[in-house]
Amino acid sequence: MMTKSYFAASVPDFLARSTEDILGRLATRVGSEHSGNETQQIRAWRIQIDLLKDALRNADNDSWGILLELPLLRLGRRIDTTILVGDVVACVEFKIGATNFTGADVDQAVDYALCLRDFHAASHGKRIVPVLCSDQACKSQLPENIDFIDDVSQCIRTNGEGISRVLLAIEDLSGGDQIDWQSYDAASYSPTPDIVTAARSLYSGHSVREIGRADATAEALERTANRLKAITEEARRDKKKVICFVTGEPGSGKTLLGLDLVFSGTAGRVAEEPAALLSGNRPLVFVLQAAIADDARRREGIKADEAKRRAQQALQTLLGYLKDHAAADARPPENVIVFDEAQRAWDADTGLKLLGRAKSEPELFMEIMGRLPWACLVCLVGSGQEINRGEGGLALWSEALAKFEDWTAHISEKALAAREGLLGFFDIASGADVSLVNDPELHLNSNLRAYRNNLHGGWVAALLDGNIDKAREIADEMEHAPALVTRDLSEMKAWLQTRRRGDQRVGLLASSGATRLVAEGVPPSPRSDSLETVVHWFLKPAGDFRSSNALETPLSEFVCQGLEIDYAGLCWGNDLIWDGQAWKPRKMRAPNWQLLRKDAEQQYRINTYRVLLTRARAGTVIYVPVGEELDSTRRPKEFDGIFDVLVGSGCRQLS
């Protein structure tokens, strides 16, 4: 029987088979799926199988299951051994010949367990114990108690002789029905990569299909990716100019699609056709450039300067692009441009300030790309994320389309019908001589970022709309609370630290307008032009004080927008308070707070918290200060109101 794992069976069947038989099956699978000399791997497998047989003979294993080389990601990662002990999953990573337990090996074992928990259907709701076996280590390190955090325990370290004791300890944890090994092996695995991992993988030549999930969400994402490539190919073939609006909520995969088109599409780098993703979000661009350059340098063995140049060619800042092609005769090298966060395009007044030209950003782009024989401009649009003055939304794009009649716009009817965040586009475009094509596949409905809470985006929208009853109803439908909430900063940090395991990243977030958080021990965020600091925050590993994992410095909405971490600690300031009926956005005019009166300014502040509440992939904990009665800028009553409405909307108190 063909299994997903290279070998899978009941434990009694495993023990009954000869080591040579099992080795043969493993070697056959690895030979059919990979090329190269596997001699060293087969030697390691032989030792591993013998160690497992010795350990399992001493266990009450009649119903247990065992899987060897369970494929985890479609990019070549496999779990050495998975043992199904009753209703508990033992996830074992072997380091044959190793004499100690390194931090990197521990992280690898834990990361595999976390990936099973989050993305493997049959592991959902099961307790998982990561085990690291360095077979030549002097002694095992079996803890007195095996404790679980979100269904994954601490990593157990053992040498070869200690595996049997580890399995007996895991057996003591089991209290439910035995997991069926055949169903477990056949279960779907649906990974959701973070944007940094996705950028690295796409740049190295993988596709959305290879790095993405394996469910309906991924199928929809792939359909959109293929549709964008088809539109691009049609524009090239027929020498047309087209603009595509890809819409969806924060975390739906829009940037992933843009990276796919630029890096691995038929119009992108693989086909040696110039293409680039542009963003006005400089921190996003620099973080992705640094991640891609570092990966390319290590993977391809090229010099750092060359790796950096390639990354900068593929990912550019919007303002830099516009300045480079400001002259009337300047023809850009890229026929395909992806405009990230197109809803944040700036208006003519901002164009005059930045470039000395009273034209909006959409008008400048269509003018520049109009100099080419054909062009495809892909605009990634996320409603409710406008956070800067001068951001005119999609109305600016429709105004520009009305001026450039040789362009055709592709946009989904659903996006137009939603209106919110797209206000003005339909009214202007439908009243002008604009060629509009309804493209249903250009709207993304699901949320890839919040993979453990797919209703999270709807909850955030209801909360910030002030519809607390609706937010509570959505929260009640969720398997996990939409967020945790606490009044204790140290308690929040402790909770986050326990979740900094494997490759998972934690970090602090805070609104740029929450200036009085400094009195609560929360320092201000680095500025969006402190690019090296931001790159370190997102990319440096645990143990480096510059890393997000150090929990020393929060990032504001201007610095974290478009990026993501696994667990976020949001420090809620009193720049957005609840008056019992609605949210009241404020700004600090020292020495006092002042209510924001203009509709646009109010919306920017609310959108700030929309950005911050949607940065986490696995979970968010919110810190609401207690305040200080003697400080008029930190009144306890205001913070109490925030805390109460968050609890009322479905957040669970951290205790």
Coordinates of N, CA, C and O in Angstrom, one line a residue, residues 482-550:
P482 N -10.4 35.5 19.7 CA -9.7 36.3 18.7 C -8.5 37.0 19.3 O -7.5 37.3 18.5
A483 N -8.4 37.2 20.6 CA -7.2 37.7 21.2 C -7.3 37.5 22.7 O -8.4 37.3 23.2
L484 N -6.2 37.6 23.4 CA -6.2 37.6 24.8 C -5.9 39.0 25.3 O -5.4 39.8 24.5
V485 N -6.3 39.3 26.5 CA -6.1 40.7 27.0 C -5.7 40.7 28.4 O -6.1 39.8 29.2
T486 N -4.8 41.6 28.8 CA -4.2 41.7 30.1 C -4.0 43.1 30.5 O -3.8 44.0 29.6
R487 N -3.9 43.4 31.8 CA -3.5 44.7 32.3 C -2.1 44.8 32.8 O -1.6 45.8 33.3
D488 N -1.3 43.7 32.6 CA 0.0 43.5 33.1 C 1.0 43.3 32.0 O 1.0 42.3 31.3
L489 N 1.9 44.3 31.8 CA 2.9 44.2 30.7 C 3.8 43.0 30.8 O 4.1 42.3 29.9
S490 N 4.3 42.8 32.0 CA 5.2 41.7 32.3 C 4.5 40.3 32.0 O 5.1 39.4 31.5
E491 N 3.2 40.2 32.3 CA 2.5 39.0 32.1 C 2.3 38.8 30.6 O 2.5 37.6 30.1
M492 N 2.1 39.8 29.8 CA 2.0 39.7 28.4 C 3.4 39.2 27.8 O 3.4 38.3 27.0
K493 N 4.5 39.8 28.3 CA 5.8 39.4 27.8 C 6.1 37.9 28.1 O 6.7 37.2 27.3
A494 N 5.7 37.5 29.3 CA 6.0 36.1 29.7 C 5.2 35.2 28.8 O 5.7 34.1 28.4
W495 N 3.9 35.5 28.5 CA 3.1 34.7 27.6 C 3.8 34.6 26.3 O 3.8 33.5 25.7
L496 N 4.2 35.7 25.8 CA 4.9 35.7 24.4 C 6.2 34.8 24.4 O 6.4 34.1 23.5
Q497 N 7.0 35.0 25.5 CA 8.2 34.3 25.6 C 8.0 32.8 25.5 O 8.8 32.0 24.9
T498 N 7.0 32.3 26.1 CA 6.7 30.8 26.1 C 6.3 30.3 24.7 O 6.4 29.1 24.5
R499 N 6.0 31.2 23.9 CA 5.6 30.9 22.5 C 6.6 31.1 21.5 O 6.4 30.9 20.3
R500 N 7.8 31.6 21.9 CA 8.9 31.8 21.1 C 9.7 30.5 21.0 O 10.7 30.2 21.7
R501 N 9.2 29.6 20.1 CA 9.7 28.2 20.0 C 10.0 27.9 18.5 O 9.2 28.4 17.7
G502 N 10.9 27.0 18.3 CA 11.2 26.7 16.9 C 11.6 27.9 16.1 O 12.4 28.8 16.5
D503 N 11.0 28.0 14.9 CA 11.2 29.2 14.1 C 10.2 30.3 14.3 O 10.2 31.3 13.6
Q504 N 9.3 30.1 15.3 CA 8.2 31.1 15.5 C 8.8 32.4 16.1 O 9.6 32.4 16.9
R505 N 8.2 33.5 15.6 CA 8.7 34.8 16.0 C 7.6 35.5 16.8 O 6.4 35.5 16.4
V506 N 8.0 36.2 17.9 CA 7.1 37.0 18.7 C 7.6 38.5 18.6 O 8.7 38.7 18.3
G507 N 6.7 39.4 19.0 CA 7.1 40.8 19.0 C 6.1 41.7 19.5 O 4.9 41.3 19.7
L508 N 6.4 42.9 19.9 CA 5.5 44.0 20.4 C 5.1 44.9 19.3 O 5.9 45.3 18.4
L509 N 3.9 45.4 19.4 CA 3.4 46.4 18.5 C 2.7 47.5 19.3 O 2.2 47.3 20.3
A510 N 2.7 48.7 18.7 CA 2.0 49.8 19.4 C 1.7 50.9 18.3 O 2.5 51.1 17.4
S511 N 0.7 51.6 18.5 CA 0.3 52.7 17.6 C 1.3 53.9 17.7 O 1.8 54.2 18.8
S512 N 1.6 54.5 16.6 CA 2.5 55.7 16.6 C 1.9 56.8 17.4 O 2.6 57.7 17.8
G513 N 0.5 56.8 17.5 CA -0.1 57.9 18.2 C -0.2 57.6 19.7 O -0.7 58.5 20.5
A514 N 0.2 56.4 20.2 CA 0.0 56.1 21.6 C 1.3 56.6 22.3 O 2.0 55.8 22.9
T515 N 1.4 57.9 22.3 CA 2.7 58.5 22.9 C 2.9 58.3 24.4 O 4.0 58.4 24.9
R516 N 1.8 58.1 25.1 CA 1.9 58.1 26.6 C 2.2 56.6 27.1 O 2.3 56.4 28.3
L517 N 2.3 55.7 26.1 CA 2.7 54.3 26.6 C 4.1 54.3 27.2 O 4.5 53.4 27.9
V518 N 4.9 55.3 26.9 CA 6.3 55.4 27.4 C 6.2 55.4 28.9 O 7.1 54.9 29.6
A519 N 5.2 56.0 29.5 CA 5.0 56.1 31.0 C 4.7 54.7 31.5 O 4.8 54.5 32.7
E520 N 4.3 53.8 30.7 CA 4.0 52.4 31.1 C 5.1 51.5 30.9 O 5.0 50.3 31.1
G521 N 6.3 52.0 30.5 CA 7.4 51.2 30.2 C 7.5 50.7 28.8 O 8.3 49.7 28.5
V522 N 6.7 51.2 27.9 CA 6.8 50.8 26.5 C 7.5 51.9 25.7 O 6.9 53.0 25.5
P523 N 8.7 51.7 25.1 CA 9.4 52.7 24.4 C 8.8 53.0 23.1 O 8.0 52.2 22.6
P524 N 9.1 54.1 22.4 CA 8.5 54.4 21.1 C 9.1 53.5 20.0 O 10.2 52.9 20.2
S525 N 8.3 53.4 19.0 CA 8.8 52.6 17.8 C 9.9 53.3 17.1 O 9.9 54.5 17.0
P526 N 10.8 52.5 16.4 CA 11.7 53.1 15.5 C 11.0 53.8 14.4 O 9.9 53.3 14.0
R527 N 11.5 54.8 13.8 CA 10.9 55.5 12.7 C 11.0 54.6 11.4 O 11.8 53.7 11.3
S528 N 10.1 54.9 10.5 CA 10.0 54.0 9.3 C 11.3 54.2 8.4 O 11.5 53.4 7.5
D529 N 12.1 55.2 8.7 CA 13.4 55.4 7.9 C 14.5 54.7 8.7 O 15.7 54.8 8.2
S530 N 14.3 54.1 9.8 CA 15.3 53.4 10.6 C 15.3 52.0 10.0 O 15.0 51.0 10.7
L531 N 15.7 51.8 8.8 CA 15.5 50.6 8.0 C 16.3 49.4 8.6 O 15.9 48.3 8.6
E532 N 17.6 49.7 8.9 CA 18.4 48.6 9.4 C 17.9 48.1 10.7 O 17.9 46.9 11.0
T533 N 17.3 49.0 11.6 CA 16.7 48.5 12.9 C 15.5 47.6 12.6 O 15.4 46.6 13.2
V534 N 14.7 48.0 11.6 CA 13.5 47.2 11.3 C 13.9 45.9 10.7 O 13.3 44.8 11.0
V535 N 14.9 45.8 9.8 CA 15.4 44.6 9.2 C 15.8 43.6 10.3 O 15.5 42.4 10.3
H536 N 16.6 44.1 11.3 CA 17.1 43.3 12.4 C 15.9 42.8 13.2 O 15.9 41.6 13.6
W537 N 14.9 43.6 13.4 CA 13.7 43.3 14.2 C 13.0 42.0 13.6 O 12.6 41.1 14.3
F538 N 12.9 42.0 12.3 CA 12.2 40.9 11.7 C 13.1 39.7 11.3 O 12.5 38.6 11.3
L539 N 14.4 39.9 11.2 CA 15.2 38.8 10.7 C 16.2 38.2 11.7 O 16.6 37.1 11.5
K540 N 16.6 39.0 12.7 CA 17.6 38.4 13.6 C 17.0 37.3 14.5 O 15.8 37.4 14.9
P541 N 17.8 36.3 14.9 CA 17.2 35.2 15.6 C 17.0 35.5 17.1 O 17.5 36.6 17.6
A542 N 16.3 34.6 17.8 CA 16.2 34.8 19.2 C 17.6 34.8 19.9 O 18.5 34.1 19.4
G543 N 17.8 35.5 20.9 CA 19.1 35.7 21.5 C 19.8 36.9 21.1 O 20.7 37.4 21.8
D544 N 19.4 37.5 20.0 CA 19.9 38.8 19.6 C 19.0 39.9 20.1 O 17.8 39.9 19.8
F545 N 19.5 40.9 20.9 CA 18.7 41.9 21.5 C 18.0 42.8 20.4 O 17.0 43.5 20.7
R546 N 18.5 42.7 19.2 CA 17.9 43.5 18.1 C 16.6 42.9 17.5 O 15.9 43.5 16.8
S547 N 16.5 41.6 17.8 CA 15.4 40.8 17.3 C 14.0 41.2 17.9 O 14.0 41.6 19.1
S548 N 12.9 41.0 17.2 CA 11.6 41.1 17.8 C 11.4 40.2 19.0 O 10.7 40.6 19.9
N549 N 12.1 39.1 19.0 CA 11.9 38.1 20.1 C 12.4 38.6 21.4 O 12.1 38.1 22.5
A550 N 13.2 39.7 21.4 CA 13.7 40.2 22.7 C 12.6 41.0 23.4 O 12.8 41.2 24.6

